[in-house]
Amino acid sequence: MSTAAPPQKAAPPRERTGGRLSNGAFALLLTAPGLALFAAIIIYPLLSALFTGFFKQDLRLPGREFVGLENFTYWLDGDFLTILKQTLVFTVGATIVPFVLGFALALALNSGLKGSGFLRGLFLFPWVIPGVVVSFLWMWIFNANYGVLNGILMKAGVIEESISWLGQPTTAMLAVIITKTWASFPWMMVMLLAGLQTVPKELHEAASMDGAGSIRRFFAVTWPQVRGVASIVLLLEFIWNFQHFDTIYVLTGGGPAGSTETFATAVYQTAFKGFDIGRATALGGLWMLLLLVLVVVYLRITERKGDAR
Amino acid sequence: MTSTTSTPLSRTDTLRPATTSAGRTSRRRIRKDLLRSRIAAWIAVVVIGAFGLLPVYWLLATALSSPESTFQFPPKLIPTDLTFSNFTALAENDQLIKYLVNSLIVASITAVLSVVVATYMGYSFSKFRYRGRRSLMHLVLASQMFPQALLLVTLYAVFSSFGLLNTYTALVLSFTTFTMPLCVWMLKGIFDTIPDALLEAASIDGASRWRTLHSIVAPLAAPGMIAAGLFAFVRGWNDFIFAVTLADKEKQTLPPGLVSTYIGEFQTAWPELMAASLVVSVPVVIAFMFLQRYLVGGMTAGSVKS
Amino acid sequence: MTTSGISRRGALRMFGIGALGVAGAGALGACAPSGASTSSNGGDTKSKNFDFTSWSLNEEAAKPSIEKIIAAWEKAEKSKIRAVSYPYNEYLSQLTLKLGGGETTGAVHLDIAWLAAVAQMGKLADLGSVAVDAGYTDVALESGKYDGKQYGLPWNTGSIGVIANAKLLEKAGIKKHPTTVEEFEAALRELKGLGGGVVPYAAATKVAQLKDIFPWMQTFGCELLDGAKVTIGDDASIDAVTWYKKLHDEKLIAADVDRFDARALFGQGKAAFYDDAIIGKGVTAAQSKDKTLADAMQPMKRPVLTAGDTPQALLWGGVIAVVKGKGQDAATEFALHTTTDQATVAQYFAERALPPSTKAGLIDPKVVNDTFSTQWTEKITKTATGSPFWQFAQNAQIEEAVAKQVQAVLVGKSKPKDAMKQAGEEVAALIKR
């Protein structure tokens, strides 16, 4: 990750002239507004919610009852692994597919096609159409009985009977991923295109002279230059997809038969459709625990790298 | 290891064929190569373009068709009985304009607030070394993965007790839960690219730390700040669950507004929904076409390492 | 740069302590958000101004009719009604949250299926004294009751039943409406034989409306709830689901269908039967190219297992409830006026085809002259019953639990017997919670 910025950068203005504050205090002062906001609207609500995970509580009724780990075991004995698996399938799928498409398109637009500036602008459409509308649009396209996708496929003779895209477990997950892909590949394309444009032309020319084919040139010249951007878009998209809600909620509501349920939809449905705040927050807690493990592992790895240097 | 201060690249320079002092054979080879990559490029553009733009076309086609023809199967790929009634109906719907205005206001304030707060925080993370810095940074990054539905329950209660429900403030603050971390993280990346030498020089010239930040660093990071703001804007613009819960009809934004207007108890008004979505998206698309160079420049400046 | 490691660990420790502190604070504070129901909202019950919450207030199709009623009231009473609405699919969650937080006051529009869930929160006023002489039909009054108290004034009372397309039936050579399940199945096969992508029965197969299977379970003899005992999982329920699966596999019903889809299919003349509320006729006919379709739509008695059984149908409708406290009196008056004033009721029926709940309303010429409506009342509403699960606050979860299991059967993930056994257990657990 490129943000794990060079740690041993020549230490910034440590001994300062002027200012009455020490550097540390100044740095802390800078973070103060952010931290205050962070604590008030993220950390506090989160901890307060997580605490609820130990209670049996109905969203509609006052009062609650301490039940220990019951809410947690409910998930662990039940759907936790299934939901985890589906969350990962969705997250990975909806990160990789738009990345590949976005990258391919960026490469193409970077090769000097006419009108690529205009095209680039046009492709922003899917990105700024409000997310729920995107989901409804695709719901409309995928509709088993009057959707345009089935219409086209039938006309082309690919299928004989309508396929119920959102009604079967495998195609439903696919449909959800495709929809999310459509909404997010444009911004990945824009970012990657920008990365590609920083690749000096001379490098390509030189590599061409040396007789490198286009694939070799890609790996020798292009990839090292865009690796930074690529890792940023991948990481961000991964993070966003992990807690993504709208697309799945609108398109399948987690169905059919729970086959597209992810953490985000399960927490929401349990809390707001089932009114079971205790169980919802317990699932949220498990999810956070999992994240914590990931972060610690990540820190371990980056720390070791740091030591090696 | 020096970081580049690459100026944001934004123009779509065309890659001209290499015509330097190369031999004839290699030139021919290059030309053939170029042709091949051109063809590949066209195929990619056409295939991915179809995927990207056909749904937009379908959105438009649906928006232009009458309710009776919407449910035909097989659907007519090119609508024959075009009607603009779905669009003209929008002009009379002042509630929709209210939603649009709310969306623009809330998303913009969110963007500005997030960027301001994140600038200080990101600068601190980037240019100072202190205990807990890295943990904080990662906490901020990871907080983007926190379940929104979980925050919602408590935020609702908090806003309610402060009497903030149904206000722009509630929406802005709740959107900030996911935009601020992103902005901090992006801006830290931007500040990393600003050489420390510049700060040192400023300090030698006698500039205070505040002055250094405000008049030397901030202008350099401006494209990045705009980019972060644009991302924050889009995220706020898209939000559904916070908006539906924390605001009523008067202060509601587009996503819940569109849903409650067109996805009803008894019917889904597809053509009207599509027409409305299209109309409200157009101004933002146009704005982004102009601003995309910042989007690109700001975002990559922090990440393109040399 | 090993120091960073140390400092980080130190910081983590610090953060841990801080987090504990915040968690403590959270524990204290958490009572406030969740148990914020201290508010009896203490407002002025005599206020002339009040809120009216209804999902219909935002929907394009319904908004004008309701706004008219509101405007008339405001003018006559010189008061102000604040309109509040949420999208239909989020309505119950949003209302619940806001009622709990003391945010919702005044009159509240409720689907009768939600009444119990909302009434249990203890915030609704008992309208028994108002309702008693207002001229509502017995069925209607019953639909606004929970736990013996009149929490809702019935606004529209109808039912969900089967609608048939007479033209398609004729085309397939079916002379009369099938009356038994056996006849019904035979009719579906005939219809399938017409070809052209006909879905004979556009039954609900998406979770959102799979609760439509309850009347079929009842048709097969499953009572759903016998006293306090959940009977889902008994042989009758398994038979019903097995039958549904058979229809599904033979493509006599289609996958991925909800009410919207069913109407679209029916509107195109691609479905011969589907389940809908009485209002469905107008909606379906409006989105059909075939302008004669409306005349071909007929309400049909749900087929029964053995001739002579009582046809099953689900009661359906809306009530207006009133929240205790601010604006309560005026809101009650408004609710009463909206649901019983003859002119208002008749006009509302004319515009939205939602059947009135008063005896006088039902014999209004505007209603009586609508043969579809009168037939509907005769064939379907007459034997309609509410779902035994409505009395539970967990109704939505119960319906979803069953729907998910049925869906698992339809997509082949589970066997009818196992699925119904599990559904029964889940429902029993939900009722106990």
PDB file of C-alpha atoms in Angstrom, chain A residues 1-3 5-7 9-14 16-17 19 21-23 26-27 29-31 33-35 37-38 41-46 48-50 101 104-105 108-113 119-133 136-138 140-141 145-148 150-152 154-155 162 178 181-182 185 187 190-191 194-195 197-198 201 205 208-209 211 217 225 228-229 232 235-236 238-240 242-243 245-246 267-268 272 277 280-281 284 287-288 291 295 298-299 302, chain B residues 1 9-12 14-16 18 20 22 26 29-30 33 38 41-42 44-45 48-49 51-53 55-56 58-59 62 70-75 77 113 117 120-121 123-130 134 136-155 158 173 176-177 180-182 185 188 192 196 199-200 203 207 209-210 212-213 231 234-235 237-238 240-241 255 258-259 263 270 273-274 277-278 280-282 284-285 288-289 292 295-296 299-300 303-305:
ATOM      1  CA  MET A   1       0.000   0.000   0.000  1.00  0.00           C
ATOM      2  CA  SER A   2       1.436   3.209  -1.079  1.00  0.00           C
ATOM      3  CA  THR A   3       0.182   5.212   1.860  1.00  0.00           C
ATOM      4  CA  ALA A   5       4.570   6.269   3.249  1.00  0.00           C
ATOM      5  CA  PRO A   6       8.300   6.099   3.454  1.00  0.00           C
ATOM      6  CA  PRO A   7       8.657   6.048   7.206  1.00  0.00           C
ATOM      7  CA  LYS A   9      11.697  10.309   5.348  1.00  0.00           C
ATOM      8  CA  ALA A  10      14.037  12.954   6.621  1.00  0.00           C
ATOM      9  CA  ALA A  11      12.237  13.907   9.781  1.00  0.00           C
ATOM     10  CA  PRO A  12      10.058  16.888   9.055  1.00  0.00           C
ATOM     11  CA  PRO A  13      10.599  20.276  10.641  1.00  0.00           C
ATOM     12  CA  ARG A  14      11.225  18.904  14.058  1.00  0.00           C
ATOM     13  CA  ARG A  16      10.935  24.697  14.743  1.00  0.00           C
ATOM     14  CA  THR A  17      11.472  28.343  15.090  1.00  0.00           C
ATOM     15  CA  GLY A  19       5.567  28.627  17.491  1.00  0.00           C
ATOM     16  CA  LEU A  21       3.722  24.714  20.853  1.00  0.00           C
ATOM     17  CA  SER A  22       5.964  21.719  20.647  1.00  0.00           C
ATOM     18  CA  ASN A  23       5.789  19.815  17.415  1.00  0.00           C
ATOM     19  CA  PHE A  26       0.950  21.082  17.128  1.00  0.00           C
ATOM     20  CA  ALA A  27       0.447  17.786  15.358  1.00  0.00           C
ATOM     21  CA  LEU A  29      -3.906  20.106  17.573  1.00  0.00           C
ATOM     22  CA  LEU A  30      -4.168  19.537  13.852  1.00  0.00           C
ATOM     23  CA  THR A  31      -5.871  16.209  14.382  1.00  0.00           C
ATOM     24  CA  PRO A  33     -11.156  18.549  15.014  1.00  0.00           C
ATOM     25  CA  GLY A  34     -10.957  15.331  13.047  1.00  0.00           C
ATOM     26  CA  LEU A  35     -10.553  13.225  16.159  1.00  0.00           C
ATOM     27  CA  LEU A  37     -15.674  14.320  14.975  1.00  0.00           C
ATOM     28  CA  PHE A  38     -14.365  10.805  14.624  1.00  0.00           C
ATOM     29  CA  ILE A  41     -19.935  10.175  15.116  1.00  0.00           C
ATOM     30  CA  ILE A  42     -18.019   6.969  14.544  1.00  0.00           C
ATOM     31  CA  ILE A  43     -16.350   5.575  17.635  1.00  0.00           C
ATOM     32  CA  TYR A  44     -19.006   6.392  20.200  1.00  0.00           C
ATOM     33  CA  PRO A  45     -21.970   5.170  18.149  1.00  0.00           C
ATOM     34  CA  LEU A  46     -20.051   2.074  17.257  1.00  0.00           C
ATOM     35  CA  SER A  48     -22.475   1.912  22.078  1.00  0.00           C
ATOM     36  CA  ALA A  49     -23.988  -0.277  19.395  1.00  0.00           C
ATOM     37  CA  LEU A  50     -21.532  -3.091  19.991  1.00  0.00           C
ATOM     38  CA  LEU A 101     -12.728  -3.808 -17.238  1.00  0.00           C
ATOM     39  CA  ALA A 104      -8.677  -2.617 -20.234  1.00  0.00           C
ATOM     40  CA  LEU A 105     -10.678   0.445 -21.126  1.00  0.00           C
ATOM     41  CA  ALA A 108      -7.522   1.365 -24.878  1.00  0.00           C
ATOM     42  CA  LEU A 109      -8.336   5.007 -24.336  1.00  0.00           C
ATOM     43  CA  ASN A 110      -4.680   5.707 -23.659  1.00  0.00           C
ATOM     44  CA  SER A 111      -3.596   4.331 -26.993  1.00  0.00           C
ATOM     45  CA  GLY A 112      -4.606   7.523 -28.725  1.00  0.00           C
ATOM     46  CA  LEU A 113      -8.064   6.817 -30.002  1.00  0.00           C
ATOM     47  CA  LEU A 119     -15.766   8.926 -24.064  1.00  0.00           C
ATOM     48  CA  ARG A 120     -14.113   9.264 -20.712  1.00  0.00           C
ATOM     49  CA  GLY A 121     -16.651  11.863 -19.733  1.00  0.00           C
ATOM     50  CA  LEU A 122     -19.551   9.773 -20.983  1.00  0.00           C
ATOM     51  CA  PHE A 123     -18.442   6.839 -18.899  1.00  0.00           C
ATOM     52  CA  LEU A 124     -18.854   8.892 -15.760  1.00  0.00           C
ATOM     53  CA  PHE A 125     -22.618   8.560 -16.110  1.00  0.00           C
ATOM     54  CA  PRO A 126     -22.944   5.226 -14.343  1.00  0.00           C
ATOM     55  CA  TRP A 127     -20.858   6.594 -11.515  1.00  0.00           C
ATOM     56  CA  VAL A 128     -23.022   9.589 -10.678  1.00  0.00           C
ATOM     57  CA  ILE A 129     -26.464   8.124 -11.231  1.00  0.00           C
ATOM     58  CA  PRO A 130     -27.646   7.688  -7.639  1.00  0.00           C
ATOM     59  CA  GLY A 131     -26.767   4.195  -6.413  1.00  0.00           C
ATOM     60  CA  VAL A 132     -30.296   3.058  -5.678  1.00  0.00           C
ATOM     61  CA  VAL A 133     -31.379   4.082  -9.164  1.00  0.00           C
ATOM     62  CA  PHE A 136     -33.415  -0.353  -9.972  1.00  0.00           C
ATOM     63  CA  LEU A 137     -32.183   0.056 -13.523  1.00  0.00           C
ATOM     64  CA  TRP A 138     -30.443  -3.294 -13.408  1.00  0.00           C
ATOM     65  CA  TRP A 140     -35.370  -3.784 -14.587  1.00  0.00           C
ATOM     66  CA  ILE A 141     -32.804  -5.146 -17.045  1.00  0.00           C
ATOM     67  CA  ASN A 145     -40.408 -11.778 -17.213  1.00  0.00           C
ATOM     68  CA  TYR A 146     -40.044  -8.551 -19.088  1.00  0.00           C
ATOM     69  CA  GLY A 147     -36.373  -7.667 -18.711  1.00  0.00           C
ATOM     70  CA  VAL A 148     -34.460  -6.463 -21.716  1.00  0.00           C
ATOM     71  CA  ASN A 150     -33.794 -11.921 -21.623  1.00  0.00           C
ATOM     72  CA  GLY A 151     -35.377 -10.115 -24.551  1.00  0.00           C
ATOM     73  CA  ILE A 152     -32.051  -9.651 -26.311  1.00  0.00           C
ATOM     74  CA  MET A 154     -33.990 -14.644 -26.868  1.00  0.00           C
ATOM     75  CA  LYS A 155     -33.953 -12.588 -30.018  1.00  0.00           C
ATOM     76  CA  SER A 162     -36.566 -16.654 -19.869  1.00  0.00           C
ATOM     77  CA  ILE A 178     -22.328  -7.126 -12.498  1.00  0.00           C
ATOM     78  CA  THR A 181     -19.259  -3.474 -11.523  1.00  0.00           C
ATOM     79  CA  TRP A 182     -21.219  -1.212 -13.793  1.00  0.00           C
ATOM     80  CA  PHE A 185     -15.667   0.546 -13.242  1.00  0.00           C
ATOM     81  CA  TRP A 187     -14.005   5.715 -11.687  1.00  0.00           C
ATOM     82  CA  VAL A 190     -10.478   7.292 -14.854  1.00  0.00           C
ATOM     83  CA  MET A 191      -7.904   6.709 -12.137  1.00  0.00           C
ATOM     84  CA  ALA A 194      -4.468   9.021 -15.239  1.00  0.00           C
ATOM     85  CA  GLY A 195      -1.833   6.615 -13.993  1.00  0.00           C
ATOM     86  CA  GLN A 197      -0.657   8.984 -18.715  1.00  0.00           C
ATOM     87  CA  THR A 198       2.223   9.442 -16.343  1.00  0.00           C
ATOM     88  CA  LYS A 201       6.401   7.899 -23.885  1.00  0.00           C
ATOM     89  CA  GLU A 205       9.588   3.828 -27.478  1.00  0.00           C
ATOM     90  CA  SER A 208       9.833  -1.010 -28.654  1.00  0.00           C
ATOM     91  CA  MET A 209      13.222  -0.408 -30.163  1.00  0.00           C
ATOM     92  CA  GLY A 211      12.088  -5.411 -29.699  1.00  0.00           C
ATOM     93  CA  ARG A 217       6.186  -3.917 -22.655  1.00  0.00           C
ATOM     94  CA  GLN A 225       4.290   2.849 -13.380  1.00  0.00           C
ATOM     95  CA  GLY A 228       0.588   2.668  -7.230  1.00  0.00           C
ATOM     96  CA  VAL A 229      -2.739   3.786  -8.649  1.00  0.00           C
ATOM     97  CA  ILE A 232      -5.134   2.403  -4.392  1.00  0.00           C
ATOM     98  CA  LEU A 235      -7.870  -1.227  -1.844  1.00  0.00           C
ATOM     99  CA  LEU A 236     -10.566   1.441  -1.818  1.00  0.00           C
ATOM    100  CA  PHE A 238     -12.350  -3.615  -1.617  1.00  0.00           C
ATOM    101  CA  ILE A 239     -13.081  -1.569   1.481  1.00  0.00           C
ATOM    102  CA  TRP A 240     -16.207  -0.056   0.019  1.00  0.00           C
ATOM    103  CA  PHE A 242     -17.022  -4.980   2.054  1.00  0.00           C
ATOM    104  CA  GLN A 243     -19.693  -2.814   3.573  1.00  0.00           C
ATOM    105  CA  PHE A 245     -25.398  -2.181   0.964  1.00  0.00           C
ATOM    106  CA  ASP A 246     -27.640  -0.508  -1.626  1.00  0.00           C
ATOM    107  CA  VAL A 267     -27.175  -6.386   9.900  1.00  0.00           C
ATOM    108  CA  TYR A 268     -29.652  -3.980   8.352  1.00  0.00           C
ATOM    109  CA  PHE A 272     -34.654  -2.731  10.846  1.00  0.00           C
ATOM    110  CA  ILE A 277     -31.120  -4.890  17.737  1.00  0.00           C
ATOM    111  CA  ALA A 280     -27.923  -7.181  14.605  1.00  0.00           C
ATOM    112  CA  THR A 281     -25.252  -5.559  16.698  1.00  0.00           C
ATOM    113  CA  GLY A 284     -21.791  -6.246  13.555  1.00  0.00           C
ATOM    114  CA  TRP A 287     -17.689  -8.395  11.638  1.00  0.00           C
ATOM    115  CA  MET A 288     -15.601  -5.817  13.485  1.00  0.00           C
ATOM    116  CA  LEU A 291     -11.681  -6.640  10.629  1.00  0.00           C
ATOM    117  CA  VAL A 295      -5.773  -5.034  10.459  1.00  0.00           C
ATOM    118  CA  TYR A 298      -1.679  -6.215   8.039  1.00  0.00           C
ATOM    119  CA  LEU A 299       0.219  -4.187  10.622  1.00  0.00           C
ATOM    120  CA  THR A 302       4.108  -3.840   7.256  1.00  0.00           C
TER     121      THR A 302
ATOM    122  CA  MET B   1      13.812   7.912  -1.739  1.00  0.00           C
ATOM    123  CA  LEU B   9      -1.627  15.014 -15.474  1.00  0.00           C
ATOM    124  CA  SER B  10      -4.898  15.521 -17.057  1.00  0.00           C
ATOM    125  CA  ARG B  11      -4.709  16.076 -20.730  1.00  0.00           C
ATOM    126  CA  THR B  12      -5.326  13.107 -22.909  1.00  0.00           C
ATOM    127  CA  THR B  14      -2.136  11.018 -27.742  1.00  0.00           C
ATOM    128  CA  LEU B  15       0.673   8.627 -28.009  1.00  0.00           C
ATOM    129  CA  ARG B  16       2.252   9.343 -31.295  1.00  0.00           C
ATOM    130  CA  ALA B  18       7.799   6.623 -32.496  1.00  0.00           C
ATOM    131  CA  THR B  20      12.820   8.901 -34.113  1.00  0.00           C
ATOM    132  CA  ALA B  22      14.983   4.110 -35.922  1.00  0.00           C
ATOM    133  CA  SER B  26      11.962  -1.777 -36.716  1.00  0.00           C
ATOM    134  CA  ARG B  29       7.513  -3.671 -36.960  1.00  0.00           C
ATOM    135  CA  ILE B  30       6.412  -0.868 -34.738  1.00  0.00           C
ATOM    136  CA  ASP B  33       2.543  -3.515 -33.567  1.00  0.00           C
ATOM    137  CA  ARG B  38      -5.152  -0.189 -32.218  1.00  0.00           C
ATOM    138  CA  ALA B  41      -8.024  -1.017 -28.307  1.00  0.00           C
ATOM    139  CA  TRP B  42     -11.071  -0.708 -30.510  1.00  0.00           C
ATOM    140  CA  ALA B  44     -11.950  -3.190 -25.833  1.00  0.00           C
ATOM    141  CA  VAL B  45     -13.688   0.133 -26.313  1.00  0.00           C
ATOM    142  CA  ILE B  48     -16.709  -2.469 -22.578  1.00  0.00           C
ATOM    143  CA  GLY B  49     -18.405   0.551 -24.038  1.00  0.00           C
ATOM    144  CA  PHE B  51     -21.525  -2.808 -21.280  1.00  0.00           C
ATOM    145  CA  GLY B  52     -21.122   0.686 -19.922  1.00  0.00           C
ATOM    146  CA  LEU B  53     -23.412   2.596 -22.204  1.00  0.00           C
ATOM    147  CA  PRO B  55     -27.785   0.405 -19.838  1.00  0.00           C
ATOM    148  CA  VAL B  56     -27.657   4.192 -20.095  1.00  0.00           C
ATOM    149  CA  TRP B  58     -31.970   1.601 -21.924  1.00  0.00           C
ATOM    150  CA  LEU B  59     -32.491   4.115 -19.154  1.00  0.00           C
ATOM    151  CA  THR B  62     -37.440   3.551 -20.888  1.00  0.00           C
ATOM    152  CA  THR B  70     -42.867  -0.625 -20.668  1.00  0.00           C
ATOM    153  CA  PHE B  71     -44.011  -4.081 -19.768  1.00  0.00           C
ATOM    154  CA  GLN B  72     -44.023  -5.586 -23.217  1.00  0.00           C
ATOM    155  CA  PHE B  73     -42.062  -8.714 -23.774  1.00  0.00           C
ATOM    156  CA  PRO B  74     -39.975  -9.074 -25.766  1.00  0.00           C
ATOM    157  CA  PRO B  75     -39.192  -5.418 -25.257  1.00  0.00           C
ATOM    158  CA  LEU B  77     -35.157  -2.214 -28.314  1.00  0.00           C
ATOM    159  CA  LEU B 113     -16.475  19.853   5.878  1.00  0.00           C
ATOM    160  CA  VAL B 117     -11.133  18.564   8.722  1.00  0.00           C
ATOM    161  CA  TYR B 120      -5.454  19.168   9.068  1.00  0.00           C
ATOM    162  CA  MET B 121      -5.573  15.558  10.058  1.00  0.00           C
ATOM    163  CA  TYR B 123      -1.177  16.959   7.241  1.00  0.00           C
ATOM    164  CA  SER B 124      -0.534  15.894  10.795  1.00  0.00           C
ATOM    165  CA  PHE B 125      -0.315  12.246   9.762  1.00  0.00           C
ATOM    166  CA  SER B 126       1.969  13.022   6.889  1.00  0.00           C
ATOM    167  CA  LYS B 127       4.424  15.520   8.280  1.00  0.00           C
ATOM    168  CA  PHE B 128       4.764  14.693  11.940  1.00  0.00           C
ATOM    169  CA  ARG B 129       5.914  11.660  13.833  1.00  0.00           C
ATOM    170  CA  TYR B 130       4.334  10.868  17.147  1.00  0.00           C
ATOM    171  CA  ARG B 134       0.119   4.784  12.662  1.00  0.00           C
ATOM    172  CA  LEU B 136      -4.762   6.199  14.290  1.00  0.00           C
ATOM    173  CA  MET B 137      -4.149   6.195  10.574  1.00  0.00           C
ATOM    174  CA  HIS B 138      -5.179   2.600  10.259  1.00  0.00           C
ATOM    175  CA  LEU B 139      -8.145   3.092  12.481  1.00  0.00           C
ATOM    176  CA  VAL B 140      -9.272   5.849  10.179  1.00  0.00           C
ATOM    177  CA  LEU B 141      -8.768   3.691   7.125  1.00  0.00           C
ATOM    178  CA  ALA B 142     -10.511   0.703   8.660  1.00  0.00           C
ATOM    179  CA  SER B 143     -13.425   2.796   9.825  1.00  0.00           C
ATOM    180  CA  GLN B 144     -14.585   2.903   6.234  1.00  0.00           C
ATOM    181  CA  MET B 145     -15.394  -0.752   6.608  1.00  0.00           C
ATOM    182  CA  PHE B 146     -17.554  -0.299   9.691  1.00  0.00           C
ATOM    183  CA  PRO B 147     -21.141  -1.341   9.231  1.00  0.00           C
ATOM    184  CA  GLN B 148     -23.260   1.716   8.541  1.00  0.00           C
ATOM    185  CA  ALA B 149     -26.437   0.089   9.750  1.00  0.00           C
ATOM    186  CA  LEU B 150     -24.812  -0.250  13.150  1.00  0.00           C
ATOM    187  CA  LEU B 151     -23.876   3.416  13.347  1.00  0.00           C
ATOM    188  CA  LEU B 152     -27.328   4.359  12.219  1.00  0.00           C
ATOM    189  CA  VAL B 153     -29.099   3.016  15.284  1.00  0.00           C
ATOM    190  CA  THR B 154     -27.063   5.103  17.699  1.00  0.00           C
ATOM    191  CA  LEU B 155     -26.731   8.131  15.466  1.00  0.00           C
ATOM    192  CA  VAL B 158     -28.036  10.919  19.358  1.00  0.00           C
ATOM    193  CA  LEU B 173     -22.668  14.655  10.038  1.00  0.00           C
ATOM    194  CA  THR B 176     -19.173  12.521   7.218  1.00  0.00           C
ATOM    195  CA  THR B 177     -18.839   9.150   8.924  1.00  0.00           C
ATOM    196  CA  MET B 180     -14.047  11.944   6.336  1.00  0.00           C
ATOM    197  CA  PRO B 181     -11.947   8.788   6.624  1.00  0.00           C
ATOM    198  CA  LEU B 182     -11.625   8.665   2.851  1.00  0.00           C
ATOM    199  CA  TRP B 185      -6.518   9.044   3.760  1.00  0.00           C
ATOM    200  CA  LYS B 188      -2.308  12.204   3.645  1.00  0.00           C
ATOM    201  CA  ASP B 192       3.412  12.833   1.373  1.00  0.00           C
ATOM    202  CA  ASP B 196       9.943  18.234   3.449  1.00  0.00           C
ATOM    203  CA  LEU B 199       8.685  23.081   4.691  1.00  0.00           C
ATOM    204  CA  GLU B 200      12.153  23.484   6.043  1.00  0.00           C
ATOM    205  CA  SER B 203      10.645  27.625   8.401  1.00  0.00           C
ATOM    206  CA  ALA B 207       7.094  31.354   8.389  1.00  0.00           C
ATOM    207  CA  ARG B 209       3.726  26.517  11.129  1.00  0.00           C
ATOM    208  CA  TRP B 210       0.198  27.710  10.488  1.00  0.00           C
ATOM    209  CA  THR B 212       3.408  27.201   6.199  1.00  0.00           C
ATOM    210  CA  LEU B 213       0.357  25.017   6.132  1.00  0.00           C
ATOM    211  CA  PHE B 231     -15.208  11.789  -3.954  1.00  0.00           C
ATOM    212  CA  VAL B 234     -20.355  11.438  -4.824  1.00  0.00           C
ATOM    213  CA  ARG B 235     -20.485   9.305  -1.719  1.00  0.00           C
ATOM    214  CA  TRP B 237     -24.900  12.068  -3.251  1.00  0.00           C
ATOM    215  CA  ASN B 238     -25.361   8.298  -3.336  1.00  0.00           C
ATOM    216  CA  PHE B 240     -29.601   5.956   0.881  1.00  0.00           C
ATOM    217  CA  ILE B 241     -29.925   4.547   4.391  1.00  0.00           C
ATOM    218  CA  PRO B 255     -32.083   8.598  -3.459  1.00  0.00           C
ATOM    219  CA  LEU B 258     -36.866   8.999  -5.890  1.00  0.00           C
ATOM    220  CA  VAL B 259     -37.638   5.686  -4.276  1.00  0.00           C
ATOM    221  CA  ILE B 263     -41.493   2.758  -6.079  1.00  0.00           C
ATOM    222  CA  TRP B 270     -40.325   2.722 -14.268  1.00  0.00           C
ATOM    223  CA  LEU B 273     -38.224   6.895 -12.339  1.00  0.00           C
ATOM    224  CA  MET B 274     -35.796   6.634 -15.223  1.00  0.00           C
ATOM    225  CA  SER B 277     -32.933   9.850 -12.529  1.00  0.00           C
ATOM    226  CA  LEU B 278     -31.600  10.947 -15.860  1.00  0.00           C
ATOM    227  CA  VAL B 280     -31.033  14.809 -11.917  1.00  0.00           C
ATOM    228  CA  SER B 281     -27.832  13.080 -12.993  1.00  0.00           C
ATOM    229  CA  VAL B 282     -27.113  15.265 -15.987  1.00  0.00           C
ATOM    230  CA  VAL B 284     -23.621  16.307 -11.982  1.00  0.00           C
ATOM    231  CA  VAL B 285     -22.211  14.494 -14.986  1.00  0.00           C
ATOM    232  CA  PHE B 288     -17.733  16.146 -13.355  1.00  0.00           C
ATOM    233  CA  MET B 289     -16.698  16.323 -16.979  1.00  0.00           C
ATOM    234  CA  GLN B 292     -12.468  15.276 -13.729  1.00  0.00           C
ATOM    235  CA  LEU B 295     -10.238  14.057  -9.723  1.00  0.00           C
ATOM    236  CA  VAL B 296      -7.520  12.404 -11.637  1.00  0.00           C
ATOM    237  CA  MET B 299      -5.813  11.240  -6.662  1.00  0.00           C
ATOM    238  CA  THR B 300      -2.765  10.117  -8.554  1.00  0.00           C
ATOM    239  CA  SER B 303       0.182   7.503  -5.380  1.00  0.00           C
ATOM    240  CA  VAL B 304       2.378   7.609  -8.412  1.00  0.00           C
ATOM    241  CA  LYS B 305       5.716   6.778  -7.030  1.00  0.00           C
TER     242      LYS B 305
END
